[in-house]
């Protein structure tokens, strides 16, 4: 009887993995909201615990420090963005139309206020997050998909020959990085969806058709 009772206590003390994953997800979602709203310095582990209705010990068992928790928040945000882009409905038309749709969706995802806030924290707290040295490059499925689509557009002659990775990088810089950086700095230039799409279509036209008004140049 004693052995069975002790076994029952042991099982109660070890929640199933699914429950542990749900608890970690709840903590990450609460931390995301707090980090985005209050910043890194303005958010404490105690506030995260209170916000998600968990004990402080529960939070620390899963995330040993605030830096570790923030890294989990950023990773979760990145994986969510990848999942959303991968679940995009198929776009009719050729490779150039698919490339245009992919870049536009990437721009909209990156301009979401929550992601802007997390990016701002990452840059402002870079010294804290890289205390153990630079973070090694990680595989990026979004970039891989972009490079693949650029290559498909090149194959049908819609984009000039060249290094597909370099072309994809320039697309990200011109179409996504510039408005994202402006938003991170507090600019209201791209405060509405209409402003974002106006930037996209204007810049896309320049990149694809060229900025010269002289077609023979």
XYZ file of C-alpha atoms in Angstrom:
217
model
C 0.000 0.000 0.000
C 2.804 2.383 0.882
C 4.636 1.588 -2.359
C 1.488 2.180 -4.411
C 0.832 5.457 -2.617
C 4.372 6.652 -3.237
C 4.050 5.676 -6.892
C 0.822 7.635 -7.150
C 2.496 10.677 -5.629
C 5.389 10.341 -8.077
C 3.005 10.236 -11.031
C 1.117 13.261 -9.756
C 4.406 15.124 -9.398
C 5.332 14.532 -13.045
C 2.723 16.063 -15.356
C 2.415 14.476 -18.811
C 4.624 16.024 -21.493
C 1.575 17.494 -23.223
C 0.659 19.351 -20.031
C 4.243 20.563 -19.643
C 4.247 21.815 -23.233
C 0.958 23.631 -22.650
C 2.345 25.243 -19.508
C 5.462 26.391 -21.359
C 3.296 27.747 -24.187
C 1.146 29.671 -21.706
C 4.245 31.172 -20.098
C 5.704 32.149 -23.480
C 2.472 33.811 -24.617
C 2.213 35.779 -21.380
C 5.883 36.783 -21.604
C 5.440 37.848 -25.235
C 2.651 40.229 -24.264
C 4.638 41.687 -21.365
C 7.942 42.026 -23.223
C 6.183 43.674 -26.171
C 4.311 46.098 -23.930
C 6.871 46.868 -21.218
C 10.224 46.041 -22.771
C 12.899 43.710 -21.465
C 13.974 45.789 -18.463
C 10.362 46.520 -17.496
C 9.361 42.860 -17.341
C 10.189 40.550 -14.445
C 9.822 36.811 -14.066
C 7.396 37.479 -11.210
C 5.197 39.555 -13.524
C 5.240 36.786 -16.122
C 4.220 34.236 -13.491
C 1.379 36.443 -12.290
C 0.223 37.229 -15.830
C -0.084 33.578 -16.849
C -1.431 32.376 -13.507
C 1.551 30.151 -12.726
C 3.827 30.002 -9.728
C 7.223 31.654 -9.972
C 8.884 28.284 -9.355
C 6.977 26.844 -12.317
C 8.321 29.577 -14.591
C 11.892 29.112 -13.368
C 11.715 25.326 -13.789
C 11.067 25.808 -17.487
C 13.104 28.968 -18.098
C 16.140 29.435 -15.879
C 16.444 33.200 -16.440
C 14.735 36.149 -18.088
C 17.226 36.008 -20.967
C 16.416 32.333 -21.572
C 12.700 33.147 -21.480
C 13.088 36.009 -23.947
C 15.077 33.788 -26.309
C 12.205 31.276 -26.140
C 9.740 34.082 -26.906
C 11.728 35.148 -29.989
C 12.063 31.543 -31.170
C 8.321 31.008 -30.726
C 7.553 34.187 -32.688
C 9.867 33.105 -35.515
C 8.375 29.611 -35.698
C 4.864 31.082 -35.720
C 5.798 33.422 -38.577
C 7.279 30.534 -40.564
C 4.154 28.435 -40.003
C 1.899 31.249 -41.177
C 3.938 31.848 -44.316
C 4.048 28.128 -45.086
C 0.264 27.894 -44.710
C -0.346 30.652 -47.265
C -2.865 29.609 -49.927
C -1.362 28.838 -53.305
C -1.084 31.881 -55.565
C -2.171 31.502 -59.167
C 0.147 32.721 -61.885
C 3.815 32.342 -62.617
C 6.895 32.389 -60.378
C 7.075 36.199 -60.372
C 3.523 36.464 -59.027
C 4.329 33.871 -56.359
C 7.489 35.757 -55.416
C 5.572 39.024 -55.141
C 2.943 37.428 -52.904
C 5.583 35.799 -50.689
C 7.512 39.041 -50.160
C 4.305 40.975 -49.443
C 3.210 38.448 -46.821
C 6.696 38.497 -45.298
C 6.470 42.277 -45.058
C 3.066 42.194 -43.354
C 4.214 39.584 -40.827
C 7.346 41.558 -39.950
C 5.371 44.786 -39.516
C 3.075 43.371 -36.839
C 3.432 45.519 -33.677
C 4.331 42.575 -31.446
C 7.177 41.473 -33.717
C 8.403 45.058 -34.067
C 8.557 45.337 -30.270
C 10.493 42.065 -29.948
C 12.952 43.116 -32.661
C 13.461 46.447 -30.893
C 14.280 44.647 -27.640
C 16.653 42.251 -29.403
C 18.667 45.101 -30.880
C 18.622 47.308 -27.788
C 19.670 44.444 -25.497
C 22.172 42.863 -27.908
C 24.984 43.004 -25.345
C 22.893 41.017 -22.857
C 21.784 38.361 -25.316
C 25.253 37.820 -26.793
C 27.088 37.662 -23.487
C 28.444 34.233 -24.431
C 29.506 35.277 -27.922
C 27.661 35.835 -31.205
C 24.727 33.551 -31.885
C 25.675 31.184 -34.733
C 23.585 31.444 -37.924
C 20.534 29.201 -37.940
C 18.769 27.639 -40.942
C 16.053 30.010 -42.142
C 13.203 28.282 -44.011
C 11.722 31.638 -45.017
C 14.940 32.712 -46.728
C 15.283 29.278 -48.321
C 11.773 29.564 -49.782
C 12.496 33.074 -51.030
C 15.720 31.970 -52.744
C 13.906 29.013 -54.300
C 11.160 31.264 -55.690
C 13.715 33.751 -57.057
C 15.402 30.835 -58.839
C 12.090 29.740 -60.362
C 11.463 33.285 -61.627
C 14.943 33.322 -63.154
C 14.299 30.050 -64.956
C 11.358 31.549 -66.857
C 13.217 34.791 -67.576
C 11.110 36.968 -65.246
C 14.223 37.992 -63.275
C 17.706 38.496 -64.651
C 20.384 35.836 -64.080
C 22.528 36.155 -60.979
C 23.044 34.842 -57.478
C 19.526 33.995 -56.261
C 20.569 34.367 -52.623
C 21.969 37.837 -53.241
C 18.844 38.896 -55.130
C 16.624 37.552 -52.336
C 18.702 39.453 -49.769
C 18.250 42.701 -51.714
C 14.505 42.093 -51.923
C 14.320 41.643 -48.154
C 16.423 44.749 -47.551
C 14.411 47.020 -49.842
C 10.938 45.616 -49.281
C 11.025 44.460 -45.646
C 14.050 45.701 -43.698
C 13.622 49.412 -44.435
C 10.015 49.777 -43.173
C 10.720 47.389 -40.298
C 13.700 49.482 -39.174
C 11.642 52.673 -39.452
C 8.909 51.161 -37.282
C 11.491 49.992 -34.730
C 12.770 53.571 -34.491
C 9.260 54.807 -33.739
C 8.433 56.260 -37.159
C 4.753 56.509 -38.117
C 5.554 56.410 -41.821
C 4.191 52.861 -42.100
C 1.548 53.001 -39.382
C -1.313 51.636 -41.491
C -1.689 48.609 -43.730
C -2.350 50.977 -46.630
C 0.984 52.749 -46.026
C 2.801 49.407 -45.920
C 1.229 48.193 -49.153
C 1.867 51.525 -50.899
C 5.568 51.177 -50.026
C 5.557 47.599 -51.251
C 3.930 48.224 -54.625
C 6.015 51.346 -55.295
C 9.291 49.618 -54.436
C 8.347 46.420 -56.257
C 7.667 48.434 -59.421
C 11.050 50.163 -59.148
C 12.927 46.921 -58.554
C 11.241 44.914 -61.301
C 10.934 47.626 -63.965
C 13.866 49.856 -63.053
C 13.838 53.476 -61.923
C 14.984 54.910 -65.246
C 12.258 56.515 -67.315
C 14.338 55.916 -70.428
C 13.536 52.414 -71.652
C 16.550 52.415 -73.977
C 19.007 53.145 -71.146
